[in-house]
Amino acid sequence: MDKFFSQRTCDRCGGDLSGGRIMSMYNTECICLECKRKETERADYKAAAEADKKAIENGDFNYKGIGLETPKNS
Ligand SMILES: [Zn+2]
């Protein structure tokens, strides 16, 4: 988690994080806001967000996310 605040480039696209950083909803990558925006447009984003919420409700704060598989067609 220390790396999250010190790293300067996006884990996903390698872009500059000076514009902001956020944890992926799908895994533990530290990503830029543009990659985050793309995540929210994925068909399975709601499922990922729900799974994350459930994990936290269950006390699992180290939840790793559902993973970044290719979204199902919907
Ligand atoms: Zn990025």
Coordinates of N, CA and C and ligand atoms in Angstrom, one line a residue:
M1 N 0.8 -1.2 0.0 CA 0.0 0.0 0.0 C 0.9 1.3 0.0
D2 N 2.1 1.2 0.6 CA 3.0 2.3 0.6 C 3.3 2.8 -0.8
K3 N 3.4 1.8 -1.7 CA 3.8 2.1 -3.1 C 2.6 2.9 -3.8
F4 N 1.4 2.7 -3.3 CA 0.3 3.3 -3.9 C 0.5 4.9 -3.9
F5 N 1.0 5.4 -2.7 CA 1.1 6.8 -2.6 C 2.4 7.4 -3.2
S6 N 3.4 6.5 -3.4 CA 4.7 7.0 -3.8 C 5.0 6.8 -5.3
Q7 N 4.3 5.9 -5.9 CA 4.6 5.6 -7.3 C 4.1 6.8 -8.2
R8 N 4.7 7.0 -9.3 CA 4.4 8.1 -10.2 C 3.7 7.8 -11.4
T9 N 3.6 6.5 -11.7 CA 3.0 6.2 -13.0 C 1.9 5.1 -12.8
C10 N 0.9 5.2 -13.6 CA -0.3 4.3 -13.6 C 0.1 2.9 -13.8
D11 N -0.3 1.9 -13.0 CA 0.0 0.5 -13.1 C -0.6 0.0 -14.4
R12 N -1.6 0.6 -14.9 CA -2.3 0.0 -16.1 C -1.7 0.6 -17.4
C13 N -1.7 1.9 -17.5 CA -1.3 2.5 -18.8 C 0.1 3.1 -18.8
G14 N 0.7 3.2 -17.6 CA 2.0 3.8 -17.5 C 2.0 5.3 -17.5
G15 N 0.8 5.9 -17.5 CA 0.7 7.3 -17.6 C 1.0 8.0 -16.3
D16 N 1.2 9.3 -16.3 CA 1.6 10.2 -15.2 C 0.4 10.2 -14.2
L17 N 0.7 10.1 -12.9 CA -0.3 10.1 -11.9 C -0.5 11.5 -11.2
S18 N 0.1 12.5 -11.8 CA 0.1 13.8 -11.2 C -1.4 14.4 -11.2
G19 N -2.2 13.8 -12.1 CA -3.6 14.3 -12.2 C -4.5 13.6 -11.2
G20 N -4.0 12.7 -10.5 CA -4.8 12.0 -9.5 C -4.6 10.5 -9.6
R21 N -4.8 9.7 -8.5 CA -4.6 8.3 -8.5 C -5.8 7.7 -7.8
I22 N -6.1 6.4 -8.1 CA -7.2 5.8 -7.4 C -7.0 4.3 -7.5
M23 N -7.5 3.5 -6.5 CA -7.3 2.1 -6.6 C -8.4 1.5 -7.6
S24 N -7.9 0.6 -8.3 CA -8.8 -0.1 -9.3 C -9.9 -0.8 -8.5
M25 N -11.1 -0.9 -9.1 CA -12.2 -1.6 -8.5 C -12.1 -3.1 -8.8
Y26 N -11.2 -3.4 -9.7 CA -11.1 -4.8 -10.2 C -10.0 -5.6 -9.5
N27 N -8.9 -4.9 -9.2 CA -7.8 -5.5 -8.6 C -7.1 -4.4 -7.7
T28 N -5.8 -4.7 -7.3 CA -5.2 -3.7 -6.4 C -4.3 -2.8 -7.1
E29 N -4.4 -2.6 -8.4 CA -3.6 -1.7 -9.1 C -3.9 -0.2 -8.8
C30 N -2.9 0.6 -8.8 CA -3.0 2.0 -8.6 C -3.1 2.6 -10.0
I31 N -4.2 3.2 -10.3 CA -4.4 3.6 -11.7 C -4.7 5.1 -11.8
C32 N -4.6 5.7 -13.0 CA -4.9 7.1 -13.2 C -6.4 7.3 -13.4
L33 N -6.8 8.5 -13.3 CA -8.3 8.8 -13.4 C -8.9 8.4 -14.7
E34 N -8.1 8.5 -15.8 CA -8.5 8.1 -17.1 C -8.8 6.6 -17.2
C35 N -7.9 5.8 -16.6 CA -8.1 4.3 -16.5 C -9.3 4.0 -15.6
K36 N -9.5 4.8 -14.6 CA -10.7 4.6 -13.7 C -12.0 4.9 -14.5
R37 N -11.9 6.0 -15.3 CA -13.1 6.3 -16.0 C -13.5 5.2 -17.0
K38 N -12.4 4.6 -17.6 CA -12.7 3.4 -18.5 C -13.3 2.2 -17.7
E39 N -12.8 2.0 -16.5 CA -13.4 1.0 -15.7 C -14.9 1.2 -15.5
T40 N -15.2 2.4 -15.2 CA -16.7 2.6 -14.9 C -17.5 2.4 -16.1
E41 N -16.9 2.4 -17.3 CA -17.7 2.2 -18.5 C -17.8 0.7 -18.8
R42 N -17.1 -0.2 -18.1 CA -17.2 -1.6 -18.4 C -18.5 -2.2 -18.0
A43 N -18.9 -3.2 -18.7 CA -20.3 -3.8 -18.5 C -20.3 -4.4 -17.1
D44 N -19.2 -4.9 -16.6 CA -19.2 -5.6 -15.3 C -18.8 -4.7 -14.1
Y45 N -18.7 -3.4 -14.3 CA -18.3 -2.5 -13.3 C -19.2 -2.6 -12.0
K46 N -20.5 -2.6 -12.3 CA -21.5 -2.7 -11.2 C -21.2 -4.0 -10.3
A47 N -20.9 -5.1 -11.0 CA -20.7 -6.3 -10.3 C -19.4 -6.2 -9.5
A48 N -18.4 -5.5 -10.1 CA -17.1 -5.4 -9.4 C -17.3 -4.5 -8.1
A49 N -18.1 -3.4 -8.3 CA -18.4 -2.5 -7.2 C -19.2 -3.2 -6.1
E50 N -20.1 -4.0 -6.5 CA -21.0 -4.8 -5.5 C -20.1 -5.8 -4.7
A51 N -19.2 -6.5 -5.4 CA -18.4 -7.5 -4.8 C -17.4 -6.8 -3.8
D52 N -17.0 -5.6 -4.2 CA -16.1 -4.9 -3.3 C -16.8 -4.5 -2.0
K53 N -18.0 -4.0 -2.2 CA -18.8 -3.5 -1.1 C -19.1 -4.7 -0.1
K54 N -19.5 -5.8 -0.7 CA -19.8 -7.0 0.1 C -18.6 -7.4 0.9
A55 N -17.4 -7.4 0.2 CA -16.2 -7.9 0.9 C -16.0 -7.0 2.1
I56 N -16.1 -5.7 2.0 CA -15.9 -4.7 3.1 C -17.0 -5.0 4.2
E57 N -18.2 -5.2 3.8 CA -19.3 -5.5 4.8 C -18.9 -6.8 5.6
N58 N -18.2 -7.7 4.9 CA -17.8 -8.9 5.6 C -16.5 -8.8 6.3
G59 N -16.0 -7.6 6.4 CA -14.8 -7.3 7.1 C -13.5 -7.6 6.4
D60 N -13.6 -7.9 5.1 CA -12.5 -8.2 4.3 C -11.9 -7.0 3.6
F61 N -11.0 -6.3 4.3 CA -10.5 -5.0 3.8 C -9.3 -5.3 2.9
N62 N -8.9 -6.5 2.8 CA -7.8 -6.8 1.9 C -8.3 -7.5 0.6
Y63 N -9.6 -7.3 0.3 CA -10.2 -7.9 -0.9 C -9.5 -7.4 -2.1
K64 N -9.2 -8.4 -3.0 CA -8.4 -8.1 -4.2 C -9.2 -7.8 -5.4
G65 N -10.5 -7.8 -5.3 CA -11.3 -7.4 -6.5 C -11.6 -8.7 -7.3
I66 N -12.5 -8.5 -8.3 CA -13.0 -9.7 -9.1 C -12.0 -10.0 -10.2
G67 N -11.0 -9.1 -10.4 CA -10.1 -9.4 -11.5 C -10.5 -8.7 -12.8
L68 N -9.6 -8.6 -13.7 CA -9.8 -7.8 -14.9 C -10.0 -8.7 -16.1
E69 N -10.9 -9.6 -16.0 CA -11.2 -10.5 -17.1 C -11.9 -9.7 -18.2
T70 N -11.9 -10.1 -19.4 CA -12.7 -9.5 -20.5 C -14.1 -9.5 -20.1
P71 N -14.8 -8.3 -20.1 CA -16.2 -8.2 -19.7 C -17.1 -9.1 -20.6
K72 N -18.1 -9.6 -20.0 CA -19.0 -10.4 -20.7 C -19.8 -9.5 -21.6
N73 N -20.2 -10.0 -22.7 CA -21.1 -9.2 -23.6 C -22.5 -9.0 -22.9
S74 N -22.9 -7.8 -23.0 CA -24.2 -7.6 -22.4 C -25.0 -6.6 -23.2
Ligands
ZN1 ZN -3.8 4.8 -16.6

